[in-house]
CSV table of C-alpha atoms in Angstrom, one decimal:
chain,number,residue,atom,x,y,z
A,1,UNK,CA,0.1,-0.1,0.1
A,2,UNK,CA,3.0,2.3,0.8
A,3,UNK,CA,4.4,1.8,-2.5
A,4,UNK,CA,1.0,2.5,-4.3
A,5,UNK,CA,0.8,5.7,-2.2
A,6,UNK,CA,4.4,6.8,-3.3
A,7,UNK,CA,3.6,6.1,-6.8
A,8,UNK,CA,0.5,8.3,-6.7
A,9,UNK,CA,2.4,11.2,-4.9
A,10,UNK,CA,5.0,10.9,-7.8
A,11,UNK,CA,2.4,11.0,-10.4
A,12,UNK,CA,0.9,14.1,-8.9
A,13,UNK,CA,4.4,15.8,-8.6
A,14,UNK,CA,4.8,14.9,-12.3
A,15,UNK,CA,1.6,16.4,-13.5
A,16,UNK,CA,2.3,19.5,-11.5
A,17,UNK,CA,5.6,20.0,-12.9
A,18,UNK,CA,4.4,19.4,-16.2
A,19,UNK,CA,1.8,22.2,-15.7
A,20,UNK,CA,4.3,24.7,-14.3
A,21,UNK,CA,6.6,24.0,-17.4
A,22,UNK,CA,3.7,24.9,-19.7
A,23,UNK,CA,2.8,23.4,-23.0
A,24,UNK,CA,5.5,21.5,-25.0
A,25,UNK,CA,6.8,23.6,-27.7
A,26,UNK,CA,7.7,22.4,-31.4
A,27,UNK,CA,11.0,24.4,-31.6
A,28,UNK,CA,12.8,23.4,-34.5
A,29,UNK,CA,15.8,24.7,-36.5
A,30,UNK,CA,14.8,26.8,-39.4
A,31,UNK,CA,16.2,25.4,-42.5
A,32,UNK,CA,15.4,24.5,-46.2
A,33,UNK,CA,16.4,21.8,-48.6
A,34,UNK,CA,16.5,21.4,-52.4
A,35,UNK,CA,12.7,21.5,-53.5
A,36,UNK,CA,11.4,23.6,-50.7
A,37,UNK,CA,9.8,27.0,-51.0
A,38,UNK,CA,11.1,29.7,-48.6
A,39,UNK,CA,9.0,32.8,-47.6
A,40,UNK,CA,10.1,36.0,-46.3
A,41,UNK,CA,7.8,38.7,-45.0
A,42,UNK,CA,9.8,41.9,-44.7
A,43,UNK,CA,10.1,45.7,-44.9
A,44,UNK,CA,11.0,47.1,-41.6
A,45,UNK,CA,13.4,46.2,-38.7
A,46,UNK,CA,12.1,42.8,-38.0
A,47,UNK,CA,11.6,40.0,-40.8
A,48,UNK,CA,9.8,36.6,-40.8
A,49,UNK,CA,11.2,33.5,-42.7
A,50,UNK,CA,9.3,30.3,-43.1
A,51,UNK,CA,9.9,27.1,-45.0
A,52,UNK,CA,6.6,26.4,-47.0
A,53,UNK,CA,7.6,22.9,-47.9
A,54,UNK,CA,7.8,21.3,-51.3
A,55,UNK,CA,7.2,23.9,-54.1
A,56,UNK,CA,5.7,21.2,-56.4
A,57,UNK,CA,3.3,20.3,-53.5
A,58,UNK,CA,2.4,23.9,-53.3
A,59,UNK,CA,1.6,24.6,-57.0
A,60,UNK,CA,-0.2,21.2,-57.2
A,61,UNK,CA,-2.4,21.3,-54.1
A,62,UNK,CA,-2.4,24.8,-53.2
A,63,UNK,CA,-2.1,26.1,-49.6
A,64,UNK,CA,-4.1,28.3,-47.2
A,65,UNK,CA,-2.0,29.8,-44.3
A,66,UNK,CA,-3.0,32.3,-41.5
A,67,UNK,CA,-0.1,34.6,-40.8
A,68,UNK,CA,-2.3,37.4,-39.0
A,69,UNK,CA,-0.2,37.3,-35.9
A,70,UNK,CA,3.0,37.5,-38.0
A,71,UNK,CA,2.1,40.9,-39.7
A,72,UNK,CA,1.8,42.6,-36.3
A,73,UNK,CA,5.3,41.5,-35.4
A,74,UNK,CA,7.1,42.7,-38.5
A,75,UNK,CA,4.8,45.8,-39.2
A,76,UNK,CA,6.3,48.3,-36.8
A,77,UNK,CA,8.5,50.6,-38.4
A,78,UNK,CA,6.2,52.4,-41.0
A,79,UNK,CA,7.4,51.0,-44.0
A,80,UNK,CA,5.1,48.9,-46.4
A,81,UNK,CA,5.4,45.4,-46.0
A,82,UNK,CA,6.3,42.8,-48.9
A,83,UNK,CA,6.8,39.2,-49.3
A,84,UNK,CA,8.9,36.8,-51.4
A,85,UNK,CA,9.0,33.3,-52.2
A,86,UNK,CA,12.0,31.4,-53.8
A,87,UNK,CA,13.7,28.1,-54.0
A,88,UNK,CA,15.7,25.8,-56.3
A,89,UNK,CA,15.8,22.0,-57.3
A,90,UNK,CA,19.2,20.5,-57.1
A,91,UNK,CA,21.0,23.4,-58.7
A,92,UNK,CA,20.7,26.5,-60.8
A,93,UNK,CA,19.1,24.9,-63.7
A,94,UNK,CA,15.7,24.5,-62.0
A,95,UNK,CA,15.0,27.5,-59.8
A,96,UNK,CA,11.6,29.1,-58.7
A,97,UNK,CA,10.5,32.5,-57.4
A,98,UNK,CA,7.6,35.0,-56.9
A,99,UNK,CA,7.5,38.1,-59.2
A,100,UNK,CA,5.3,41.1,-58.9
A,101,UNK,CA,4.8,40.8,-63.0
A,102,UNK,CA,3.0,38.1,-64.7
A,103,UNK,CA,4.7,36.0,-67.2
A,104,UNK,CA,2.9,37.9,-70.0
A,105,UNK,CA,5.0,41.1,-69.0
A,106,UNK,CA,8.3,39.4,-69.1
A,107,UNK,CA,10.0,40.4,-72.5
A,108,UNK,CA,12.5,38.3,-74.1
A,109,UNK,CA,15.1,40.7,-72.7
A,110,UNK,CA,13.8,40.4,-69.2
A,111,UNK,CA,14.0,36.7,-69.5
A,112,UNK,CA,17.5,37.0,-70.5
A,113,UNK,CA,18.4,39.3,-67.7
A,114,UNK,CA,17.1,36.9,-65.1
A,115,UNK,CA,20.2,35.2,-63.5
A,116,UNK,CA,19.3,31.8,-62.1
A,117,UNK,CA,22.9,31.0,-60.9
A,118,UNK,CA,22.7,34.3,-58.8
A,119,UNK,CA,19.5,33.1,-57.3
A,120,UNK,CA,20.8,29.7,-56.7
A,121,UNK,CA,24.1,31.1,-55.1
A,122,UNK,CA,22.1,33.3,-52.6
A,123,UNK,CA,19.8,30.5,-51.5
A,124,UNK,CA,22.5,28.0,-51.4
A,125,UNK,CA,24.7,30.3,-49.2
A,126,UNK,CA,21.5,31.0,-47.1
A,127,UNK,CA,20.8,27.3,-46.7
A,128,UNK,CA,24.3,26.6,-45.5
A,129,UNK,CA,24.5,29.1,-43.0
A,130,UNK,CA,21.0,28.3,-41.5
A,131,UNK,CA,22.1,24.6,-41.3
A,132,UNK,CA,25.2,25.3,-39.6
A,133,UNK,CA,23.6,27.9,-37.1
A,134,UNK,CA,20.8,25.4,-36.1
A,135,UNK,CA,18.7,28.5,-35.4
A,136,UNK,CA,15.2,27.9,-33.9
A,137,UNK,CA,14.0,31.7,-34.6
A,138,UNK,CA,11.3,32.5,-37.3
A,139,UNK,CA,11.9,36.5,-36.7
A,140,UNK,CA,15.1,37.8,-37.3
A,141,UNK,CA,16.5,41.5,-37.1
A,142,UNK,CA,17.0,42.9,-40.6
A,143,UNK,CA,20.8,43.0,-40.1
A,144,UNK,CA,21.1,39.6,-38.8
A,145,UNK,CA,23.3,37.4,-41.1
A,146,UNK,CA,20.5,34.8,-41.2
A,147,UNK,CA,17.8,37.2,-42.2
A,148,UNK,CA,15.8,37.4,-45.6
A,149,UNK,CA,17.2,40.8,-46.4
A,150,UNK,CA,20.9,39.8,-45.6
A,151,UNK,CA,20.7,36.9,-48.0
A,152,UNK,CA,18.1,37.9,-50.7
A,153,UNK,CA,17.7,41.5,-50.4
A,154,UNK,CA,20.9,43.1,-49.6
A,155,UNK,CA,20.6,46.2,-51.8
A,156,UNK,CA,17.0,46.7,-50.9
A,157,UNK,CA,15.9,46.6,-54.6
A,158,UNK,CA,13.7,43.6,-54.2
A,159,UNK,CA,15.6,41.8,-56.8
A,160,UNK,CA,16.3,38.5,-54.8
A,161,UNK,CA,20.1,39.5,-54.4
A,162,UNK,CA,20.4,40.8,-58.1
A,163,UNK,CA,18.8,37.7,-59.8
A,164,UNK,CA,15.5,39.3,-61.0
A,165,UNK,CA,15.4,42.4,-63.2
A,166,UNK,CA,14.3,45.4,-61.1
A,167,UNK,CA,11.4,46.1,-63.5
A,168,UNK,CA,10.0,42.8,-62.8
A,169,UNK,CA,10.6,42.5,-59.1
A,170,UNK,CA,11.1,39.3,-57.1
A,171,UNK,CA,8.6,40.2,-54.5
A,172,UNK,CA,4.9,41.5,-54.1
A,173,UNK,CA,3.7,44.2,-51.7
A,174,UNK,CA,1.5,42.6,-49.2
A,175,UNK,CA,-2.2,43.0,-50.4
A,176,UNK,CA,-0.9,42.5,-54.1
A,177,UNK,CA,-0.9,39.3,-56.3
A,178,UNK,CA,2.3,37.3,-56.7
A,179,UNK,CA,3.0,35.5,-59.7
A,180,UNK,CA,5.0,32.2,-58.9
A,181,UNK,CA,7.4,31.4,-61.9
A,182,UNK,CA,9.8,28.7,-62.7
A,183,UNK,CA,12.7,28.1,-64.9
A,184,UNK,CA,13.9,24.9,-65.8
A,185,UNK,CA,16.5,25.3,-68.5
A,186,UNK,CA,17.2,28.3,-70.9
A,187,UNK,CA,15.4,31.8,-70.7
A,188,UNK,CA,12.4,30.5,-72.8
A,189,UNK,CA,11.6,28.1,-70.2
A,190,UNK,CA,10.5,30.7,-67.6
A,191,UNK,CA,6.8,29.9,-67.1
A,192,UNK,CA,4.2,31.1,-64.7
A,193,UNK,CA,3.0,28.0,-62.6
A,194,UNK,CA,0.8,29.3,-60.0
A,195,UNK,CA,-0.1,32.5,-58.0
A,196,UNK,CA,0.2,33.6,-54.3
A,197,UNK,CA,-1.5,36.4,-52.4
A,198,UNK,CA,-0.7,37.5,-48.8
A,199,UNK,CA,-3.7,39.8,-47.8
A,200,UNK,CA,-3.4,42.8,-45.7
A,201,UNK,CA,-5.0,40.7,-42.8
A,202,UNK,CA,-2.4,38.0,-43.0
A,203,UNK,CA,-4.0,35.3,-44.9
A,204,UNK,CA,-1.7,33.6,-47.4
A,205,UNK,CA,-3.2,31.7,-50.2
A,206,UNK,CA,-1.2,29.8,-52.9
A,207,UNK,CA,-2.8,28.2,-56.0
A,208,UNK,CA,-6.2,29.1,-54.4
A,209,UNK,CA,-6.4,32.6,-55.0
A,210,UNK,CA,-10.1,33.6,-55.4
A,211,UNK,CA,-11.1,35.6,-58.5
A,212,UNK,CA,-11.2,39.2,-58.0
A,213,UNK,CA,-14.7,40.1,-57.3
A,214,UNK,CA,-16.6,42.4,-59.8
A,215,UNK,CA,-16.8,46.0,-58.4
A,216,UNK,CA,-20.2,46.8,-56.8
A,217,UNK,CA,-20.6,49.7,-59.1
A,218,UNK,CA,-20.5,47.3,-62.2
A,219,UNK,CA,-23.0,44.9,-60.5
A,220,UNK,CA,-25.4,47.9,-59.8
A,221,UNK,CA,-25.0,49.2,-63.4
A,222,UNK,CA,-25.5,45.6,-64.7
A,223,UNK,CA,-28.8,45.3,-62.5
A,224,UNK,CA,-30.1,48.6,-63.6
A,225,UNK,CA,-29.8,47.8,-67.2
A,226,UNK,CA,-31.6,44.5,-66.4
A,227,UNK,CA,-34.3,46.4,-64.7
A,228,UNK,CA,-34.6,48.9,-67.5
A,229,UNK,CA,-34.9,46.1,-70.0
A,230,UNK,CA,-37.7,44.6,-68.1
A,231,UNK,CA,-39.4,47.8,-67.7
A,232,UNK,CA,-39.1,48.7,-71.4
A,233,UNK,CA,-40.8,45.0,-72.2
A,234,UNK,CA,-43.6,45.6,-69.9
A,235,UNK,CA,-44.4,48.9,-71.5
A,236,UNK,CA,-44.2,47.5,-74.9
A,237,UNK,CA,-46.5,44.6,-73.8
A,238,UNK,CA,-49.1,47.0,-72.3
A,239,UNK,CA,-49.1,49.1,-75.5
A,240,UNK,CA,-49.6,46.0,-77.7
A,241,UNK,CA,-52.7,45.0,-75.6
A,242,UNK,CA,-54.2,48.4,-75.7
A,243,UNK,CA,-53.8,48.6,-79.5
A,244,UNK,CA,-55.3,45.1,-79.9
């Protein structure tokens, strides 16, 4: 009986200790590998970085992610927020990234100006540094050697470290649609494979972006036309009946 009582006491102590310790965390080292899509949300002194997982899975299945709590932590500073997505598959032949411009706006010259080797080198260097650091942070000061800006926006020109022509932009402002592009060979293989959208309320959608709603004024105008047509038909019908 004394043994049973002692076991019960130990169990109570263990439960109490667990309660004091709080819920278990899932802290993990931030890193990404070949094929992963890396998200950066930046613009002020604090930046957010997240591995979104397989790029192929994202463009096949889409993704919806709530980042509302993230925006409140990176927004202080007064500058507009932007977001970027980038990654590579194996080397500099197969790379992917987000652009402010749809593929239709990429001229042949723009496609030739894009430098996949530069994007790969910047990502690979970042990957190695993150893996070596074993850092579990998701938020980084802009000047931190592991931050998004220190690795993919050193000049502040939003060109993913000089890989993307400035006129096309390797980013999108928060609240604006991003076009996800992929290059698997020469310049002509640069194609648009999906879209992403990070709303001002922090909702990230990839491949599931809803169609832009028709402005209310257009709807009202169309409704008014339908009403006028109906009224005209009724009047014509009434006139015909009187004539008969």
